PDB file of C-alpha atoms in Angstrom:
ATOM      1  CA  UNK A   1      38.463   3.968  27.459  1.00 26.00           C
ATOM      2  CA  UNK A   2      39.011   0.721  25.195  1.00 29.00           C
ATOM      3  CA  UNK A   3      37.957   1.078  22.047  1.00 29.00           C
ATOM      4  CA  UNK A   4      35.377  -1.968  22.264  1.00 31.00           C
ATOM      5  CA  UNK A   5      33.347  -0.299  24.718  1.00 31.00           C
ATOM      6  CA  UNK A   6      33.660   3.471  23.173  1.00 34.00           C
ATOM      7  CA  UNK A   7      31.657   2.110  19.906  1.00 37.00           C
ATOM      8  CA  UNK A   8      28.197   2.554  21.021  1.00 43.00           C
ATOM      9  CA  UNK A   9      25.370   0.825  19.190  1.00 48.00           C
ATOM     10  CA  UNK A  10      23.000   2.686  17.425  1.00 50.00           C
ATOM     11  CA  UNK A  11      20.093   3.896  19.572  1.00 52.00           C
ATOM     12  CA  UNK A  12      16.489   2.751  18.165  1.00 54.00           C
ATOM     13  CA  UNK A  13      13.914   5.484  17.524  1.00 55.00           C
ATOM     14  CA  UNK A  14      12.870   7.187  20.978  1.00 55.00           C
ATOM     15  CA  UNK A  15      15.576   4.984  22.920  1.00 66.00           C
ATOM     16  CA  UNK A  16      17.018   7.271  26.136  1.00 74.00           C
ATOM     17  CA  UNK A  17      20.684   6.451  26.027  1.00 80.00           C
ATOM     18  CA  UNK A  18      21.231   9.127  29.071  1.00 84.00           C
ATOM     19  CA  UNK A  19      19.030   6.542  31.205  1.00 84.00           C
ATOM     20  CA  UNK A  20      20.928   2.993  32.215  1.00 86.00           C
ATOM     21  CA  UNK A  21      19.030   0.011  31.330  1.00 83.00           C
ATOM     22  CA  UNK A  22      18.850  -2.948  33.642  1.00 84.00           C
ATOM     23  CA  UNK A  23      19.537  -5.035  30.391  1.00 82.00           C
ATOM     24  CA  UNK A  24      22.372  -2.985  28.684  1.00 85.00           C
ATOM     25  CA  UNK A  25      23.924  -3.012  32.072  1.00 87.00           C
ATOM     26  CA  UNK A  26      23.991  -6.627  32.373  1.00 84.00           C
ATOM     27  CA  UNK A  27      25.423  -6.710  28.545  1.00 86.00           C
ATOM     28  CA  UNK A  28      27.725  -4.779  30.124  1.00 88.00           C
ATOM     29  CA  UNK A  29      28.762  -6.995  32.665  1.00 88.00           C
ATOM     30  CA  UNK A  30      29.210  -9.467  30.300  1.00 85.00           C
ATOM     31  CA  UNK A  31      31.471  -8.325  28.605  1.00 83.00           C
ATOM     32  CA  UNK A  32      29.083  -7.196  25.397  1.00 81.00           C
ATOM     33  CA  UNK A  33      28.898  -4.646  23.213  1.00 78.00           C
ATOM     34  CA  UNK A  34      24.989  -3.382  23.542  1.00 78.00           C
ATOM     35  CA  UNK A  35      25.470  -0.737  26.027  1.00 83.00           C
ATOM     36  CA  UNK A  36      25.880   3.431  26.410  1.00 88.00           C
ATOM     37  CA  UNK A  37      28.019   5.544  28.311  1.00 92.00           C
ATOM     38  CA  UNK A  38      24.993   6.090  31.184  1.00 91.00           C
ATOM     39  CA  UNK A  39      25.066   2.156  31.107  1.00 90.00           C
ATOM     40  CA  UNK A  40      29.118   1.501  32.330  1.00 93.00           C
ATOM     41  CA  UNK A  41      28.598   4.676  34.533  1.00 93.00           C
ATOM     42  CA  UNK A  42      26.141   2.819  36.274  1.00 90.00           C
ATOM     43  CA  UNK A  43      27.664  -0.460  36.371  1.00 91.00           C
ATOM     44  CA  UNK A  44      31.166   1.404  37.824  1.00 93.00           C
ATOM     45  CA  UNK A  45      29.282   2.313  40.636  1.00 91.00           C
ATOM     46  CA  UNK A  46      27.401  -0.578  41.151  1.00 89.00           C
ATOM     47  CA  UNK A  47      30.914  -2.652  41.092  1.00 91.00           C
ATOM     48  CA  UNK A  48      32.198  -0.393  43.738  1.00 91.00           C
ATOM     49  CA  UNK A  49      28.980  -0.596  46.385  1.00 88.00           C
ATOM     50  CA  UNK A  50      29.028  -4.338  45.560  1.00 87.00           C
ATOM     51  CA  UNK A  51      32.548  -5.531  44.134  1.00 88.00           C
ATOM     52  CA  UNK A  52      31.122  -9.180  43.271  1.00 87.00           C
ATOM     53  CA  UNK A  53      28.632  -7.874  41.028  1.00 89.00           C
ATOM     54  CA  UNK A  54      30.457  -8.930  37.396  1.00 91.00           C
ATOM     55  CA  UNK A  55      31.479 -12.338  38.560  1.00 89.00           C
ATOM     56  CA  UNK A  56      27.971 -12.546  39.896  1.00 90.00           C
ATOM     57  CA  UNK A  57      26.311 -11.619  36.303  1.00 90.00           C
ATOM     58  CA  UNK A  58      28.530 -13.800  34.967  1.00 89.00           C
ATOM     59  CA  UNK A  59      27.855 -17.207  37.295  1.00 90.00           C
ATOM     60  CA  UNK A  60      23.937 -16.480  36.566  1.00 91.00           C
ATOM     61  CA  UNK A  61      24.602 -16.992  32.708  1.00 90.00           C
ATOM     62  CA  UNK A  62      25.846 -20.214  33.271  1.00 91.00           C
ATOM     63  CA  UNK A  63      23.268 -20.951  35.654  1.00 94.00           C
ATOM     64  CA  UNK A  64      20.911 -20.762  32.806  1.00 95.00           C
ATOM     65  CA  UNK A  65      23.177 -22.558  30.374  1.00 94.00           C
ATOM     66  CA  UNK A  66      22.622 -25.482  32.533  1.00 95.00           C
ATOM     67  CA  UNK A  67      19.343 -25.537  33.855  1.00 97.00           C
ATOM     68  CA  UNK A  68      18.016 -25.177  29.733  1.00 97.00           C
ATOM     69  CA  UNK A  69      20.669 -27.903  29.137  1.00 97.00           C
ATOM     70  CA  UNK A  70      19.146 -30.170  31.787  1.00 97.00           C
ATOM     71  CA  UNK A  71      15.619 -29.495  31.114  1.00 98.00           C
ATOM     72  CA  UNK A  72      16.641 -30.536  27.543  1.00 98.00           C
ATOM     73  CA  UNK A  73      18.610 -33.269  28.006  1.00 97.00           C
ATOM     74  CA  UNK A  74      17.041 -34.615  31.316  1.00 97.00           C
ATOM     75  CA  UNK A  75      13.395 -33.725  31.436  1.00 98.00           C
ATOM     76  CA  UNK A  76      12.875 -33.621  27.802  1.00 98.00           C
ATOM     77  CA  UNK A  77      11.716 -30.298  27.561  1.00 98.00           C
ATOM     78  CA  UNK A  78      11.108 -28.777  23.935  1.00 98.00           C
ATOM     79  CA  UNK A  79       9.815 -25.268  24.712  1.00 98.00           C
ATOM     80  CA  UNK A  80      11.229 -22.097  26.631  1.00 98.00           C
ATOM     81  CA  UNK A  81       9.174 -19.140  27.537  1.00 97.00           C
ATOM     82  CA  UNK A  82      12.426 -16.770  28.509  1.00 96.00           C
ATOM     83  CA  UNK A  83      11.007 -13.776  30.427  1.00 96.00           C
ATOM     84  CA  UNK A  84      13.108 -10.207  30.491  1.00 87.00           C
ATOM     85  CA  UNK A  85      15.724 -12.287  28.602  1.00 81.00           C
ATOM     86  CA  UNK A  86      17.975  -9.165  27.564  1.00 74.00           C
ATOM     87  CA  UNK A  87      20.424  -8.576  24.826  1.00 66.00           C
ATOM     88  CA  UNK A  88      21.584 -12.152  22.851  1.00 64.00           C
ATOM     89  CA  UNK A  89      24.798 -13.009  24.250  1.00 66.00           C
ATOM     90  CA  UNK A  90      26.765 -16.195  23.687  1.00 66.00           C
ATOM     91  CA  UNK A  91      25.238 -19.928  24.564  1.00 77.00           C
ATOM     92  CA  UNK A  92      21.408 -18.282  24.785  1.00 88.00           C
ATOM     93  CA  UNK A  93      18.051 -20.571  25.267  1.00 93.00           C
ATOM     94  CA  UNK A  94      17.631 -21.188  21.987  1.00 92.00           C
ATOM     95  CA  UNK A  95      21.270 -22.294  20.653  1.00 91.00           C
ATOM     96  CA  UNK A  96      21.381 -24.249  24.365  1.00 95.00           C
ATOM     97  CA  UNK A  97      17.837 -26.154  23.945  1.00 96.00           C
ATOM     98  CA  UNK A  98      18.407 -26.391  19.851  1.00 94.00           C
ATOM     99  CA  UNK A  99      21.849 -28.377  20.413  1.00 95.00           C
ATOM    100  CA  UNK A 100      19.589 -30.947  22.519  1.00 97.00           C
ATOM    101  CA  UNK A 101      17.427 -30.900  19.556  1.00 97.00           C
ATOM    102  CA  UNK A 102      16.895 -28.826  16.727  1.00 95.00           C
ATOM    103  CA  UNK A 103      13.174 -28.533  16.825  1.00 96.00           C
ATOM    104  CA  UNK A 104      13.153 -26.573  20.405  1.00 97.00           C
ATOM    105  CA  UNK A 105      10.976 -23.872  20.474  1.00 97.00           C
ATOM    106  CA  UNK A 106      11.720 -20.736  22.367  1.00 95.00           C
ATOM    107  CA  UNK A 107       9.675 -17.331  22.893  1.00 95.00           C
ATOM    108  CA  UNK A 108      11.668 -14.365  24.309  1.00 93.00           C
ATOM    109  CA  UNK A 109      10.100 -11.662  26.047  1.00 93.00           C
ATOM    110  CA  UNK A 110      11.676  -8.202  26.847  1.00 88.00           C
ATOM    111  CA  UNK A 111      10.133  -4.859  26.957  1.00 85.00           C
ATOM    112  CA  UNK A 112      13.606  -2.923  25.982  1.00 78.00           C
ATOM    113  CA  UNK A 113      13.183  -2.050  22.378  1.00 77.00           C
ATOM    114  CA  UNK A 114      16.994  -2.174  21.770  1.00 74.00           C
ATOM    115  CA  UNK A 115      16.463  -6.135  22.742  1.00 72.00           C
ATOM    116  CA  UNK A 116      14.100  -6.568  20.361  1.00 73.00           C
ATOM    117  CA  UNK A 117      15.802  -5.121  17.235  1.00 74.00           C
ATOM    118  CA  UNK A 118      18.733  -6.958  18.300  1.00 68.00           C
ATOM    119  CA  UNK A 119      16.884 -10.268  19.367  1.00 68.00           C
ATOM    120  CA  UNK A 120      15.205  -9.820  16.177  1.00 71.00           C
ATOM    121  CA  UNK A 121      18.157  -9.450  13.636  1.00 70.00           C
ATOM    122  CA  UNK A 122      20.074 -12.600  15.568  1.00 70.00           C
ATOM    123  CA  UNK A 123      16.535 -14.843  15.018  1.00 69.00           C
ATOM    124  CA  UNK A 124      15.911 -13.333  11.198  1.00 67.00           C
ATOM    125  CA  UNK A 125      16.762 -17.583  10.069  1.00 68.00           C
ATOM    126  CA  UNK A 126      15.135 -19.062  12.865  1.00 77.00           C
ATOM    127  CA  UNK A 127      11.782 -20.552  12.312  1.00 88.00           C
ATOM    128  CA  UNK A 128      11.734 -22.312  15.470  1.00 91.00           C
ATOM    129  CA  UNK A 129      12.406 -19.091  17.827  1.00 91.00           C
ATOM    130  CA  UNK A 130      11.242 -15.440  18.800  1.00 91.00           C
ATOM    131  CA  UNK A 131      11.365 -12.393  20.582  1.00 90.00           C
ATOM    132  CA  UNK A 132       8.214 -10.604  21.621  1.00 91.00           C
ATOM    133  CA  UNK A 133       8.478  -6.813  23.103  1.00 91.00           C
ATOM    134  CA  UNK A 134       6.065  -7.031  26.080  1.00 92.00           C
ATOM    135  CA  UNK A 135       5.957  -6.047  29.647  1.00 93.00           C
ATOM    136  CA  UNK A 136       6.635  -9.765  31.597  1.00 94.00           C
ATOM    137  CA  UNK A 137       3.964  -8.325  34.074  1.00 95.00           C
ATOM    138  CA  UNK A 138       0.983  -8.760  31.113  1.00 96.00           C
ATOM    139  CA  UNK A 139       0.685 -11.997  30.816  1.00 96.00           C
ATOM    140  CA  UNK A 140      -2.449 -12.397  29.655  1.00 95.00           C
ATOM    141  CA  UNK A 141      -0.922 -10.613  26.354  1.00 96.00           C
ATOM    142  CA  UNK A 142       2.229 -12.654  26.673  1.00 96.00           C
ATOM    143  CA  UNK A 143       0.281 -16.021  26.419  1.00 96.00           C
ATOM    144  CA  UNK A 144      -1.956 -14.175  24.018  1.00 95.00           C
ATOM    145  CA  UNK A 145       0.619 -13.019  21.357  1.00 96.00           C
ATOM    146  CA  UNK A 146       0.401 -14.443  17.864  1.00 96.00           C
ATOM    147  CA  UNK A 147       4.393 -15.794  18.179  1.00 94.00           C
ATOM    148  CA  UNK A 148       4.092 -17.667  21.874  1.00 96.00           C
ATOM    149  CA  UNK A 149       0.384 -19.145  20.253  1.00 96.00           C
ATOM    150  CA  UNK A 150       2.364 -20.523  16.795  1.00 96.00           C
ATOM    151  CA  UNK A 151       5.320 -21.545  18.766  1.00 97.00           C
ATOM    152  CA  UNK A 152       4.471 -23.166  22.253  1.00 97.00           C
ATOM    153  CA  UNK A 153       1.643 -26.142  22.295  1.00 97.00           C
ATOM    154  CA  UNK A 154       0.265 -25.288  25.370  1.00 95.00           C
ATOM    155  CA  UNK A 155      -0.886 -29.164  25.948  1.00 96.00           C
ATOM    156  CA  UNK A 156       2.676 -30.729  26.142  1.00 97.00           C
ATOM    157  CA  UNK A 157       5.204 -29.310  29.062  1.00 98.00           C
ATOM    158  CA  UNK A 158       7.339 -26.521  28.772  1.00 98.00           C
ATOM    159  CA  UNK A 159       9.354 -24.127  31.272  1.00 98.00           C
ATOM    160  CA  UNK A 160       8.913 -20.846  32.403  1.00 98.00           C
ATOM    161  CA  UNK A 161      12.172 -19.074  32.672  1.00 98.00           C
ATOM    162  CA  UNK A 162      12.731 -16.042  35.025  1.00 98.00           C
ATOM    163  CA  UNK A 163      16.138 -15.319  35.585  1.00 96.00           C
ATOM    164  CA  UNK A 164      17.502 -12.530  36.935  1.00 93.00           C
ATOM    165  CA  UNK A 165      14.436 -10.226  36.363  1.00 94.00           C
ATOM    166  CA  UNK A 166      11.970 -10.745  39.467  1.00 96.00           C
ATOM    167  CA  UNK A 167      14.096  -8.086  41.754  1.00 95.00           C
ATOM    168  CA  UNK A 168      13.111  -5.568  38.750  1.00 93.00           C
ATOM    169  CA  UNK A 169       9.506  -6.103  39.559  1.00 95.00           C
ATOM    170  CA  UNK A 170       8.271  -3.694  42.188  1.00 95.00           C
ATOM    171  CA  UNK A 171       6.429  -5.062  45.485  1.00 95.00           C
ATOM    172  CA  UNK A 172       3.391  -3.375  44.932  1.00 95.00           C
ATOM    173  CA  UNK A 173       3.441  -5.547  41.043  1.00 95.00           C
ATOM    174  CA  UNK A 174       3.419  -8.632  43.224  1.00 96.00           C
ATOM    175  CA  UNK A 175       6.401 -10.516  41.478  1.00 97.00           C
ATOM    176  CA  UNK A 176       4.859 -13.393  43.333  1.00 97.00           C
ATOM    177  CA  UNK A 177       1.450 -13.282  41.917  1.00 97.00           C
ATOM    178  CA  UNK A 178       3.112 -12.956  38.250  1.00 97.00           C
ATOM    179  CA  UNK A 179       5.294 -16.348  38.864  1.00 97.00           C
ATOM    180  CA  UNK A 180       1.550 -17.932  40.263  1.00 97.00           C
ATOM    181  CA  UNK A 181       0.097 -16.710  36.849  1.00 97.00           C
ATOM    182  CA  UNK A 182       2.652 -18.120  34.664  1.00 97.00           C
ATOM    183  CA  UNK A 183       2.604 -21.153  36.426  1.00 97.00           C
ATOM    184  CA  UNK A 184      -1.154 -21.785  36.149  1.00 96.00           C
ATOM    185  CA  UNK A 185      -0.766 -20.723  32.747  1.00 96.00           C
ATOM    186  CA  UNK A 186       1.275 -23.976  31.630  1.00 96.00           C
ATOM    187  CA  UNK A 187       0.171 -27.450  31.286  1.00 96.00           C
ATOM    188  CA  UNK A 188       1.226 -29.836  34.191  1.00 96.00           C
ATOM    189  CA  UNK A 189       4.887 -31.350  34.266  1.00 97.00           C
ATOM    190  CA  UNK A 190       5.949 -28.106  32.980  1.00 98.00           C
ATOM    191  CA  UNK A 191       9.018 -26.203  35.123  1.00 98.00           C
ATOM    192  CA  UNK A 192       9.986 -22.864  36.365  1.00 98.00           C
ATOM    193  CA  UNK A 193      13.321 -21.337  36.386  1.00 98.00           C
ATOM    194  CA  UNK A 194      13.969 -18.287  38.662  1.00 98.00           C
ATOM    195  CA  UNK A 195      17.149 -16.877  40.354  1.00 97.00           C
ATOM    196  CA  UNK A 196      16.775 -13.176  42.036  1.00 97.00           C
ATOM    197  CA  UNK A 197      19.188 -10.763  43.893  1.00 94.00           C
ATOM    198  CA  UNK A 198      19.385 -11.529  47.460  1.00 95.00           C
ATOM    199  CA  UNK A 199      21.243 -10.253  50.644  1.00 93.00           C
ATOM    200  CA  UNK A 200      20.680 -11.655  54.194  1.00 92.00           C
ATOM    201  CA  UNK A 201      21.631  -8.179  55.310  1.00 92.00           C
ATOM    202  CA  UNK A 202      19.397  -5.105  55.255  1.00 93.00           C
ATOM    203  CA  UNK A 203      21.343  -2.807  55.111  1.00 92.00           C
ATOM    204  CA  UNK A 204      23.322  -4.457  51.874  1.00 91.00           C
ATOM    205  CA  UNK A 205      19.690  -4.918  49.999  1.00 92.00           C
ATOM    206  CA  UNK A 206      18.633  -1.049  51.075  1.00 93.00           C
ATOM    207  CA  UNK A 207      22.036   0.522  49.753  1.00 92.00           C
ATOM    208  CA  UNK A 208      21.567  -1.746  46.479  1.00 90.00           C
ATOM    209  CA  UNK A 209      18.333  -1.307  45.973  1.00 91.00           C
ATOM    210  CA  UNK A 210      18.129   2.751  46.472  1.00 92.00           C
ATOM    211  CA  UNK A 211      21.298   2.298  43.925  1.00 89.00           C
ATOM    212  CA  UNK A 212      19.412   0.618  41.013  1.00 89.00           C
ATOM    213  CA  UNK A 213      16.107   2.616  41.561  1.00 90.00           C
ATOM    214  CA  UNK A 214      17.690   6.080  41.334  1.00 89.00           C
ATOM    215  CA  UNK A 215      19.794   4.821  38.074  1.00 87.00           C
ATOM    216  CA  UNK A 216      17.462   3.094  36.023  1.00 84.00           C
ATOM    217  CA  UNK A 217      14.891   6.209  37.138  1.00 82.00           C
ATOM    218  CA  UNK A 218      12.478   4.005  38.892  1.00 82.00           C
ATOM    219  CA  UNK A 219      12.142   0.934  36.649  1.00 82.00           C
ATOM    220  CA  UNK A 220      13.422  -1.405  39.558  1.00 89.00           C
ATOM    221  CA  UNK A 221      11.777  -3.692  42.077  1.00 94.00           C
ATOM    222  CA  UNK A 222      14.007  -4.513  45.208  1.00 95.00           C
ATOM    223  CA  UNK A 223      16.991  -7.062  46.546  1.00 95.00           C
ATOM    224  CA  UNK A 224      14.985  -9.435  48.631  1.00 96.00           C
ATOM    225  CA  UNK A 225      15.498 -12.106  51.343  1.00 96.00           C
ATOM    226  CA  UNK A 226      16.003 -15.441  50.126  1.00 96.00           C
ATOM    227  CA  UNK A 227      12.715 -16.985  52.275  1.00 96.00           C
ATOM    228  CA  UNK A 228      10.702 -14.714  49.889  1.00 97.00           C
ATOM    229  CA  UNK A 229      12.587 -15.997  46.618  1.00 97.00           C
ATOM    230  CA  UNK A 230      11.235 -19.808  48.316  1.00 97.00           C
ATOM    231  CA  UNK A 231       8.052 -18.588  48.242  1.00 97.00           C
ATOM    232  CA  UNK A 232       7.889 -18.152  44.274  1.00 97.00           C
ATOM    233  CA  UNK A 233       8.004 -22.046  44.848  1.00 97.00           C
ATOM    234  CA  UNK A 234       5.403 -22.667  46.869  1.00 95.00           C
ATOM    235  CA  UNK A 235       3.868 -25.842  45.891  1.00 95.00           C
ATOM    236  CA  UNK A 236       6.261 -26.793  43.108  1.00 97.00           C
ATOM    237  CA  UNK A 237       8.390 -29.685  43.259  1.00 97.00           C
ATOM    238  CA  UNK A 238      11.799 -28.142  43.267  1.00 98.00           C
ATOM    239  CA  UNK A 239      14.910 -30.189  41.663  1.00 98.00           C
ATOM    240  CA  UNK A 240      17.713 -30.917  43.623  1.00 97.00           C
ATOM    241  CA  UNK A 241      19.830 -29.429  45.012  1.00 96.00           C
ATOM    242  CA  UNK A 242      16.681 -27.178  45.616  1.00 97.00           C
ATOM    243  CA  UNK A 243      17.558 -23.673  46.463  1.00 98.00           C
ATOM    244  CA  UNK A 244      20.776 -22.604  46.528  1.00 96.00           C
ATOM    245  CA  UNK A 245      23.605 -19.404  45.366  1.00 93.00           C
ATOM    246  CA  UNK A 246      23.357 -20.650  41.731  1.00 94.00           C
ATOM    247  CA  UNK A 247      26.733 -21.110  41.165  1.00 91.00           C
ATOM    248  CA  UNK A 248      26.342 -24.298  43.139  1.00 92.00           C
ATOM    249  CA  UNK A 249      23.235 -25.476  41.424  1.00 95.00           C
ATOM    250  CA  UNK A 250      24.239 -28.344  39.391  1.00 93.00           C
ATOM    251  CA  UNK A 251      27.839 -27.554  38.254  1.00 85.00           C
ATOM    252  CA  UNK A 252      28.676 -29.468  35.183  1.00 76.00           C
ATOM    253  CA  UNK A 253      32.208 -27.480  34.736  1.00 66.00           C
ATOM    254  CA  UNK A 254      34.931 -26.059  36.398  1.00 61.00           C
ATOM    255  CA  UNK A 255      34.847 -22.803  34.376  1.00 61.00           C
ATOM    256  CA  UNK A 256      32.575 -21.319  36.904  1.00 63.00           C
ATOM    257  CA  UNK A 257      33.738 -19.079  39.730  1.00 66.00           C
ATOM    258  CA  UNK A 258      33.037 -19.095  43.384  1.00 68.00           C
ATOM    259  CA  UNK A 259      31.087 -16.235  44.196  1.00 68.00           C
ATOM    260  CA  UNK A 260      33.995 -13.909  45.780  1.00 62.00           C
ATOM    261  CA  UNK A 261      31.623 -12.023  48.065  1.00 66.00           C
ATOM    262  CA  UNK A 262      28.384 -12.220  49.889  1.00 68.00           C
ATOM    263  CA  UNK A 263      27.060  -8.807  49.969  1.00 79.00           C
ATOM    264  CA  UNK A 264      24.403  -9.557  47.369  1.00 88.00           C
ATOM    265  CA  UNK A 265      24.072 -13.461  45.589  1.00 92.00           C
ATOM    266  CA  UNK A 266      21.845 -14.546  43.117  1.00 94.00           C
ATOM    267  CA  UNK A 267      19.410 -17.378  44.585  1.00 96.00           C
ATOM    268  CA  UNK A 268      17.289 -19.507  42.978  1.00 97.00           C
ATOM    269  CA  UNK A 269      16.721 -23.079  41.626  1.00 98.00           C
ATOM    270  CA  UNK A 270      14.281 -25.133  38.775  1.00 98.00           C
ATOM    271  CA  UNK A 271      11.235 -26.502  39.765  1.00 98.00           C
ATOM    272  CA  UNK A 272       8.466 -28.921  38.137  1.00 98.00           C
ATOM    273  CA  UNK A 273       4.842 -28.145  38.775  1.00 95.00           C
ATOM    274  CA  UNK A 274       2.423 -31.105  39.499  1.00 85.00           C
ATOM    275  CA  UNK A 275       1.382 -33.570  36.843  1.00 68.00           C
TER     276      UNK A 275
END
């Protein structure tokens, strides 16, 4: 194995490296350093049930390069409230947002405690940005927590950013009633960013989905159809080009791939709520 990948991090305190992490796996797939042995394992397997799956983790990052850069540049947005935002990477909200403008605020919420040590040591200079360890299904204690009250004015717009976590959110969590929370949460003209694992056939989003629940030992939600990704919307003005495979939404470069295969796609879009 290359040498890059056999240095392991350090596990936190009470951290079970035997267990993949939805998180470390997407480190993983792009091409970080934040993962464990159980993590690759699991993203092997994944890559051979659905061979797209790297290129796919990799087209999402962009996606949220330029939807922050747009909402920055275009909308004016000054704060981010990044839900399940993973392990720092290259080009995240804050360093995206901040070259807009330096005083962008962003929160970061993840419950992996390996996140937030590493989130943590990357934002020990920055005044202007956090990372909170929460579960993004509480948000009453999300909105509540001392860092999203001193950094997000909860009178001026701001955007809501789900990507590439609502498919970890089990049906019976109602991933739908979470995005409605957020949403009424936020003062009006804010926006909502969301992309989510999708496959148009069942059989695709049952072999997937049985995959990712029996390695990350339950903590998964489910691939879903793309009419019930447009319902997150419902009632939002979405941006055009409105819902689409987000490596179409709003390409500003030509560094980003065509998504190679179709058994699984990551669907989603930015929307503004009313006001």
């Amino acid at each position: 194995m290359d040498g890059h990948f056999a240095r392991s991090p350090a596990s936190p305190r009470g951290v079970d490296t035997s267990q993949p992490s939805v998180a470390r796996m997407y480190d993983y797939y792009l091409d970080g350093s934040n993962h464990f042995a159980a993590d690759r394992k699991a993203c092997e397997e994944l890559s051979a049930l659905a061979p797209s799956t790297k290129i796919l983790a990799q087209n999402n990052r962009h996606f949220l390069r330029r939807a922050v850069r747009y909402l920055a540049q275009e909308c004016g947005i000054r704060q981010f409230l990044d839900h399940g935002s993973g392990l720092p990477t290259q080009d995240n909200v804050h360093q995206v947002a901040q070259q807009v403008d330096p005083a962008a605020r962003v929160v970061y919420v993840d419950k992996d405690p390996i996140v937030l040590a590493h989130g943590r040591a990357l934002l020990e200079d920055q005044s202007r940005t956090a990372v909170i360890q929460a579960d993004m299904r509480d948000t009453d204690a999300i909105m509540g927590d001392p860092s999203v009250r001193r950094l997000l004015d909860f009178t001026e717009p701001m955007a809501a950013l789900f990507v590439s976590v609502l498919h970890c959110i089990r049906d019976e969590d109602d991933p739908a009633a979470l995005v409605r929370r957020v949403v009424s949460a936020m003062p009006p003209g804010s926006f909502l960013v969301i992309s989510h694992l999708v496959s148009e056939d069942p059989a695709t989003r049952q072999a997937t989905t049985d995959f990712m629940q029996r390695s990350t030992g339950g903590d998964w939600g489910r691939v879903r159809e793309p009419r019930e990704v447009a319902a997150y919307f419902e009632g939002l003005h979405l941006v055009p080009p409105g819902l689409v495979e987000i490596s179409t939404w709003r390409q500003d470069t030509d560094l980003v791939r065509k998504q190679p295969g179709d058994e699984w796609i990551e669907y989603g879009g930015v929307a503004r709520t009313s006001g």
